[in-house]
Amino acid sequence: MLQQVNGHSSVSDAQGGESFREDLQEFLSGEAPLHQLDDLTKVNPVTLETVLRCLQARYMADTFYTNAGCTLVALNPFKPVPQLYSPELMREYHAAPQPQKLKPHIFTVGEQTYRNVKSLIEPVNQSIIVSGESGAGKTWTSRCLMKFYAVVAASPTSWDSHKIAERIEQRILNSNPVMEAFGNACTLRNNNSSRFGKFIQLQLNSAQQMTGAAVQTYLLEKTRVACQASSERNFHIFYQMCKGASADERLQWHLPKGAAFSWLPNSERTLEEDCFEVTREAMLHLGIETPTQNNVFKVRRRAWPLRFGGGDGQPLAQ
């Protein structure tokens, strides 16, 4: 007996489900290798399984960028891939008549926004949103975009223009160690997780040459100073100071040797980001002189209480 549900036969539903499974199997076992699909809009049928299988196949083939219509999907390779971001490749995408016909890349997005600015009689601001979960590679992608614009947004005939673009790029890149020290932390999923949002504005003149930049931060996770999840750490700057301060600085900042800090969980973990000298050098490049740095570090030291020897890890008053 046929069972009617909302006016439709269950036989029809069963046939539809069977047809869908056949389409799914046909796509996954098709002659065209999945890693050759450079746009997820070509996936048919579009399901979570087919999309993930396509991205997995491209990842295994060391192909880390895939289009999804007007959106670019980037996968973190978790290994150095120098040739993927070389200046020669930047110029190739910049010089291409139709860069969208080249392999999907972050440079395609950068070049398209740059051409949008150049092609409009009245220039309109262009925005690129870099989003993703912790460890996806947002910070790295932002660096790649800044390097790309430093190369293409400079006059090919003006040495001064090149130097200006390089200087702006260098100042922006110098801001990264500072922002990461004071705003990044080791979490369960990422050793260098940004605990804030960042808005980077690159400014071009009427000739579309880079003339300035501005960086704004927002949504800083201030509560991390006093509370972290189990096995997570506080902001990098606290560990950098404890591990990198000189003997004189320890006396000046009241950091006696052998002191432990109750709001520094996993202080024994040594990370690549625990590099105090890199942070201090970046601050100097940004115009933050040593006396001002010392005042900043004194303030950071007061942000957590001090205890000596062992203990149960509970916060203590100074």
Tab-separated table of C-alpha atoms in Angstrom:
chain	number	residue	atom	x	y	z
A	1	MET	CA	0.000	0.000	0.000
A	2	LEU	CA	1.319	3.444	-0.899
A	3	GLN	CA	1.619	5.876	1.954
A	4	GLN	CA	0.728	9.489	1.192
A	5	VAL	CA	2.729	12.157	3.041
A	6	ASN	CA	1.757	15.778	2.337
A	7	GLY	CA	0.327	14.690	-0.975
A	8	HIS	CA	3.510	12.945	-2.173
A	9	SER	CA	4.178	9.247	-2.500
A	10	SER	CA	6.968	7.705	-0.462
A	11	VAL	CA	7.900	5.761	-3.613
A	12	SER	CA	8.689	9.044	-5.344
A	13	ASP	CA	10.830	10.119	-2.384
A	14	ALA	CA	12.703	6.844	-2.460
A	15	GLN	CA	13.335	7.139	-6.187
A	16	GLY	CA	14.607	10.688	-5.708
A	17	GLY	CA	16.980	9.592	-2.966
A	18	GLU	CA	18.285	6.751	-5.096
A	19	SER	CA	18.831	9.090	-8.034
A	20	PHE	CA	20.752	11.506	-5.804
A	21	ARG	CA	23.007	8.735	-4.519
A	22	GLU	CA	23.692	7.651	-8.088
A	23	ASP	CA	24.618	11.218	-9.076
A	24	LEU	CA	26.872	11.484	-6.045
A	25	GLN	CA	28.662	8.230	-6.827
A	26	GLU	CA	29.015	9.142	-10.489
A	27	PHE	CA	30.645	12.455	-9.606
A	28	LEU	CA	33.070	10.974	-7.076
A	29	SER	CA	34.136	8.183	-9.413
A	30	GLY	CA	34.173	10.251	-12.604
A	31	GLU	CA	36.992	10.265	-15.119
A	32	ALA	CA	38.039	13.853	-14.337
A	33	PRO	CA	40.286	13.839	-11.230
A	34	LEU	CA	38.825	15.876	-8.394
A	35	HIS	CA	42.019	17.901	-7.934
A	36	GLN	CA	41.479	19.452	-11.380
A	37	LEU	CA	38.257	21.158	-10.286
A	38	ASP	CA	39.464	24.683	-9.579
A	39	ASP	CA	35.983	26.092	-8.894
A	40	LEU	CA	33.552	24.561	-6.414
A	41	THR	CA	30.630	25.781	-8.517
A	42	LYS	CA	31.560	22.950	-10.911
A	43	VAL	CA	30.873	20.378	-8.217
A	44	ASN	CA	27.664	18.504	-8.986
A	45	PRO	CA	25.850	17.585	-6.844
A	46	VAL	CA	26.895	20.185	-4.268
A	47	THR	CA	27.077	18.457	-0.903
A	48	LEU	CA	29.375	18.685	2.091
A	49	GLU	CA	30.973	15.406	1.045
A	50	THR	CA	31.669	16.407	-2.574
A	51	VAL	CA	33.080	19.811	-1.596
A	52	LEU	CA	35.350	18.350	1.091
A	53	ARG	CA	36.483	15.520	-1.193
A	54	CYS	CA	37.371	18.055	-3.882
A	55	LEU	CA	39.328	20.231	-1.446
A	56	GLN	CA	41.059	17.160	-0.005
A	57	ALA	CA	42.149	16.021	-3.463
A	58	ARG	CA	43.547	19.466	-4.272
A	59	TYR	CA	45.321	19.638	-0.928
A	60	MET	CA	46.976	16.271	-1.559
A	61	ALA	CA	48.145	17.628	-4.928
A	62	ASP	CA	49.709	20.676	-3.200
A	63	THR	CA	47.025	22.946	-4.628
A	64	PHE	CA	45.900	25.194	-1.807
A	65	TYR	CA	43.588	27.718	-3.501
A	66	THR	CA	40.168	26.971	-4.971
A	67	ASN	CA	37.519	29.319	-6.312
A	68	ALA	CA	33.950	29.179	-5.074
A	69	GLY	CA	32.310	31.615	-7.456
A	70	CYS	CA	33.481	35.105	-6.414
A	71	THR	CA	34.996	33.726	-3.180
A	72	LEU	CA	38.453	32.193	-2.824
A	73	VAL	CA	38.898	29.198	-0.513
A	74	ALA	CA	42.408	28.940	0.949
A	75	LEU	CA	43.825	25.901	2.745
A	76	ASN	CA	46.719	26.193	5.180
A	77	PRO	CA	49.535	23.986	3.791
A	78	PHE	CA	51.227	23.806	7.231
A	79	LYS	CA	54.591	23.853	5.465
A	80	PRO	CA	56.719	26.458	3.655
A	81	VAL	CA	55.826	26.869	-0.038
A	82	PRO	CA	58.178	29.703	-1.135
A	83	GLN	CA	57.501	29.457	-4.868
A	84	LEU	CA	53.803	30.038	-4.249
A	85	TYR	CA	54.402	33.680	-3.234
A	86	SER	CA	57.466	34.720	-5.223
A	87	PRO	CA	57.769	38.253	-6.708
A	88	GLU	CA	57.895	36.668	-10.172
A	89	LEU	CA	54.492	35.069	-9.598
A	90	MET	CA	53.109	38.389	-8.345
A	91	ARG	CA	54.184	40.092	-11.567
A	92	GLU	CA	52.726	37.256	-13.643
A	93	TYR	CA	49.267	37.766	-12.149
A	94	HIS	CA	49.638	41.538	-12.384
A	95	ALA	CA	50.601	41.442	-16.084
A	96	ALA	CA	48.029	38.815	-17.151
A	97	PRO	CA	45.264	40.182	-19.448
A	98	GLN	CA	42.740	38.048	-17.539
A	99	PRO	CA	44.225	36.932	-14.211
A	100	GLN	CA	41.007	35.102	-13.330
A	101	LYS	CA	41.902	32.567	-16.028
A	102	LEU	CA	45.122	31.673	-14.224
A	103	LYS	CA	45.161	29.190	-11.374
A	104	PRO	CA	43.185	30.355	-8.324
A	105	HIS	CA	45.424	32.379	-6.038
A	106	ILE	CA	45.280	35.154	-3.454
A	107	PHE	CA	47.061	37.288	-6.058
A	108	THR	CA	44.004	36.987	-8.304
A	109	VAL	CA	41.873	38.618	-5.618
A	110	GLY	CA	44.496	41.292	-4.997
A	111	GLU	CA	44.846	42.100	-8.677
A	112	GLN	CA	41.085	42.260	-9.248
A	113	THR	CA	40.573	44.796	-6.470
A	114	TYR	CA	43.527	46.825	-7.736
A	115	ARG	CA	42.080	46.910	-11.256
A	116	ASN	CA	38.687	47.874	-9.867
A	117	VAL	CA	40.248	50.980	-8.366
A	118	LYS	CA	42.106	51.829	-11.587
A	119	SER	CA	39.144	51.261	-13.908
A	120	LEU	CA	36.702	53.553	-12.117
A	121	ILE	CA	36.549	57.229	-13.105
A	122	GLU	CA	35.649	58.091	-9.528
A	123	PRO	CA	37.721	55.669	-7.401
A	124	VAL	CA	35.682	53.611	-4.953
A	125	ASN	CA	37.223	51.929	-1.924
A	126	GLN	CA	37.747	48.196	-2.369
A	127	SER	CA	37.615	45.764	0.566
A	128	ILE	CA	38.926	42.228	0.966
A	129	ILE	CA	37.525	40.191	3.847
A	130	VAL	CA	39.902	37.502	5.141
A	131	SER	CA	37.979	35.201	7.459
A	132	GLY	CA	38.405	31.722	8.863
A	133	GLU	CA	38.786	29.759	12.052
A	134	SER	CA	41.838	29.747	14.270
A	135	GLY	CA	44.911	28.504	12.414
A	136	ALA	CA	43.362	28.878	8.964
A	137	GLY	CA	46.097	31.292	7.860
A	138	LYS	CA	44.418	34.715	8.010
A	139	THR	CA	47.528	36.533	9.224
A	140	TRP	CA	49.683	34.944	6.523
A	141	THR	CA	47.134	35.776	3.817
A	142	SER	CA	47.066	39.402	4.931
A	143	ARG	CA	50.859	39.548	4.733
A	144	CYS	CA	50.781	38.114	1.197
A	145	LEU	CA	48.276	40.754	0.095
A	146	MET	CA	50.396	43.572	1.549
A	147	LYS	CA	53.499	42.256	-0.209
A	148	PHE	CA	51.559	41.993	-3.467
A	149	TYR	CA	50.407	45.612	-3.308
A	150	ALA	CA	53.893	46.778	-2.365
A	151	VAL	CA	55.106	45.237	-5.647
A	152	VAL	CA	52.305	46.270	-8.020
A	153	ALA	CA	51.322	49.642	-6.513
A	154	ALA	CA	54.701	51.210	-7.253
A	155	SER	CA	55.691	53.135	-10.354
A	156	PRO	CA	57.847	50.980	-12.686
A	157	THR	CA	59.817	54.092	-13.699
A	158	SER	CA	60.220	55.752	-10.299
A	159	TRP	CA	62.806	54.489	-7.834
A	160	ASP	CA	61.353	56.792	-5.166
A	161	SER	CA	57.935	55.189	-5.607
A	162	HIS	CA	59.442	51.738	-5.093
A	163	LYS	CA	61.222	52.885	-1.961
A	164	ILE	CA	58.034	54.453	-0.568
A	165	ALA	CA	56.047	51.273	-1.197
A	166	GLU	CA	58.775	49.126	0.357
A	167	ARG	CA	58.999	51.426	3.386
A	168	ILE	CA	55.221	51.322	3.911
A	169	GLU	CA	55.217	47.544	3.554
A	170	GLN	CA	58.091	47.226	6.020
A	171	ARG	CA	56.379	49.415	8.614
A	172	ILE	CA	53.187	47.382	8.309
A	173	LEU	CA	55.118	44.123	8.609
A	174	ASN	CA	57.024	45.544	11.596
A	175	SER	CA	53.694	46.128	13.301
A	176	ASN	CA	52.927	42.392	13.138
A	177	PRO	CA	55.397	41.239	15.847
A	178	VAL	CA	54.129	43.989	18.147
A	179	MET	CA	50.450	43.227	17.624
A	180	GLU	CA	51.085	39.491	17.880
A	181	ALA	CA	53.052	39.880	21.120
A	182	PHE	CA	50.348	41.966	22.782
A	183	GLY	CA	47.314	40.394	21.103
A	184	ASN	CA	48.109	36.763	20.199
A	185	ALA	CA	48.128	33.706	22.462
A	186	CYS	CA	48.710	29.976	22.390
A	187	THR	CA	45.332	28.215	22.325
A	188	LEU	CA	44.323	24.582	22.040
A	189	ARG	CA	44.170	24.821	18.238
A	190	ASN	CA	46.834	27.348	17.337
A	191	ASN	CA	50.159	28.375	18.908
A	192	ASN	CA	49.847	31.892	17.488
A	193	SER	CA	46.138	32.624	17.609
A	194	SER	CA	45.053	36.251	17.126
A	195	ARG	CA	42.765	37.252	19.967
A	196	PHE	CA	41.614	40.421	18.186
A	197	GLY	CA	40.350	41.681	14.844
A	198	LYS	CA	42.481	43.778	12.496
A	199	PHE	CA	41.547	46.307	9.797
A	200	ILE	CA	44.382	47.281	7.433
A	201	GLN	CA	43.887	50.265	5.134
A	202	LEU	CA	46.273	50.798	2.215
A	203	GLN	CA	46.130	54.287	0.676
A	204	LEU	CA	46.774	54.998	-3.012
A	205	ASN	CA	47.199	58.301	-4.830
A	206	SER	CA	45.526	59.313	-8.099
A	207	ALA	CA	48.150	57.319	-10.014
A	208	GLN	CA	47.290	54.193	-7.968
A	209	GLN	CA	50.653	54.220	-6.231
A	210	MET	CA	50.878	53.305	-2.551
A	211	THR	CA	51.405	56.383	-0.384
A	212	GLY	CA	50.355	55.329	3.114
A	213	ALA	CA	48.709	52.774	5.350
A	214	ALA	CA	46.811	52.523	8.611
A	215	VAL	CA	46.155	49.582	10.922
A	216	GLN	CA	43.271	49.445	13.383
A	217	THR	CA	42.588	46.678	15.894
A	218	TYR	CA	39.314	45.815	17.590
A	219	LEU	CA	37.612	43.231	19.805
A	220	LEU	CA	40.738	42.523	21.855
A	221	GLU	CA	40.084	39.591	24.208
A	222	LYS	CA	41.071	41.442	27.395
A	223	THR	CA	39.547	38.783	29.635
A	224	ARG	CA	42.446	36.483	28.679
A	225	VAL	CA	44.698	38.475	31.040
A	226	ALA	CA	42.815	37.063	34.021
A	227	CYS	CA	41.288	33.839	32.669
A	228	GLN	CA	42.302	31.223	30.097
A	229	ALA	CA	40.942	27.842	29.170
A	230	SER	CA	42.721	24.804	30.526
A	231	SER	CA	46.071	24.170	28.731
A	232	GLU	CA	45.953	27.583	27.017
A	233	ARG	CA	48.324	30.502	27.618
A	234	ASN	CA	48.066	34.233	28.202
A	235	PHE	CA	49.265	36.779	25.609
A	236	HIS	CA	52.786	36.146	24.253
A	237	ILE	CA	54.238	39.349	25.721
A	238	PHE	CA	54.087	38.007	29.293
A	239	TYR	CA	56.174	34.943	28.394
A	240	GLN	CA	58.551	36.978	26.236
A	241	MET	CA	59.295	39.262	29.179
A	242	CYS	CA	59.786	36.375	31.623
A	243	LYS	CA	62.112	34.487	29.265
A	244	GLY	CA	63.884	37.349	27.481
A	245	ALA	CA	64.455	40.107	30.034
A	246	SER	CA	68.037	40.811	31.066
A	247	ALA	CA	69.179	40.725	34.698
A	248	ASP	CA	68.990	44.528	34.947
A	249	GLU	CA	65.557	44.581	33.359
A	250	ARG	CA	64.344	41.942	35.790
A	251	LEU	CA	65.357	44.146	38.693
A	252	GLN	CA	63.819	47.223	37.077
A	253	TRP	CA	60.539	45.448	36.306
A	254	HIS	CA	60.461	43.485	39.581
A	255	LEU	CA	60.855	40.102	37.919
A	256	PRO	CA	63.152	38.213	40.324
A	257	LYS	CA	64.851	35.118	38.957
A	258	GLY	CA	62.904	31.994	39.861
A	259	ALA	CA	59.630	33.873	40.354
A	260	ALA	CA	56.456	32.201	39.096
A	261	PHE	CA	53.311	33.963	37.973
A	262	SER	CA	49.907	32.595	38.826
A	263	TRP	CA	48.240	33.967	35.687
A	264	LEU	CA	50.778	32.403	33.316
A	265	PRO	CA	49.562	28.863	32.615
A	266	ASN	CA	51.991	26.543	30.801
A	267	SER	CA	54.880	28.945	31.319
A	268	GLU	CA	57.280	26.065	30.659
A	269	ARG	CA	56.164	25.826	27.022
A	270	THR	CA	58.682	27.394	24.647
A	271	LEU	CA	57.202	28.693	21.414
A	272	GLU	CA	58.745	30.312	18.361
A	273	GLU	CA	56.655	33.384	19.231
A	274	ASP	CA	58.467	33.808	22.581
A	275	CYS	CA	61.103	36.066	21.016
A	276	PHE	CA	61.444	39.228	23.073
A	277	GLU	CA	64.194	40.785	20.954
A	278	VAL	CA	62.068	40.576	17.788
A	279	THR	CA	59.267	42.443	19.540
A	280	ARG	CA	61.600	45.130	20.904
A	281	GLU	CA	63.323	45.629	17.537
A	282	ALA	CA	59.931	45.953	15.792
A	283	MET	CA	58.884	48.558	18.363
A	284	LEU	CA	62.037	50.558	17.627
A	285	HIS	CA	61.312	50.451	13.882
A	286	LEU	CA	57.847	51.831	14.616
A	287	GLY	CA	59.312	54.748	16.565
A	288	ILE	CA	58.743	53.397	20.085
A	289	GLU	CA	61.993	54.289	21.816
A	290	THR	CA	63.567	52.299	24.665
A	291	PRO	CA	62.329	54.545	27.546
A	292	THR	CA	58.761	54.269	26.269
A	293	GLN	CA	59.189	50.517	25.857
A	294	ASN	CA	60.320	50.227	29.473
A	295	ASN	CA	57.223	52.076	30.632
A	296	VAL	CA	55.046	49.728	28.579
A	297	PHE	CA	56.711	46.653	30.068
A	298	LYS	CA	56.320	48.027	33.576
A	299	VAL	CA	52.586	48.320	32.936
A	300	ARG	CA	52.435	44.781	31.529
A	301	ARG	CA	54.231	43.458	34.629
A	302	ARG	CA	51.552	45.020	36.837
A	303	ALA	CA	48.877	43.217	34.842
A	304	TRP	CA	49.463	39.969	36.771
A	305	PRO	CA	50.316	39.223	40.414
A	306	LEU	CA	53.566	37.732	41.609
A	307	ARG	CA	54.263	34.763	43.816
A	308	PHE	CA	57.452	32.919	44.705
A	309	GLY	CA	58.115	29.203	44.610
A	310	GLY	CA	55.309	26.667	44.279
A	311	GLY	CA	51.630	27.038	44.978
A	312	ASP	CA	48.250	25.984	43.732
A	313	GLY	CA	48.217	28.486	40.868
A	314	GLN	CA	45.508	30.706	42.359
A	315	PRO	CA	45.851	34.463	41.781
A	316	LEU	CA	47.459	36.302	44.699
A	317	ALA	CA	47.370	39.997	45.531
A	318	GLN	CA	50.584	41.984	45.203
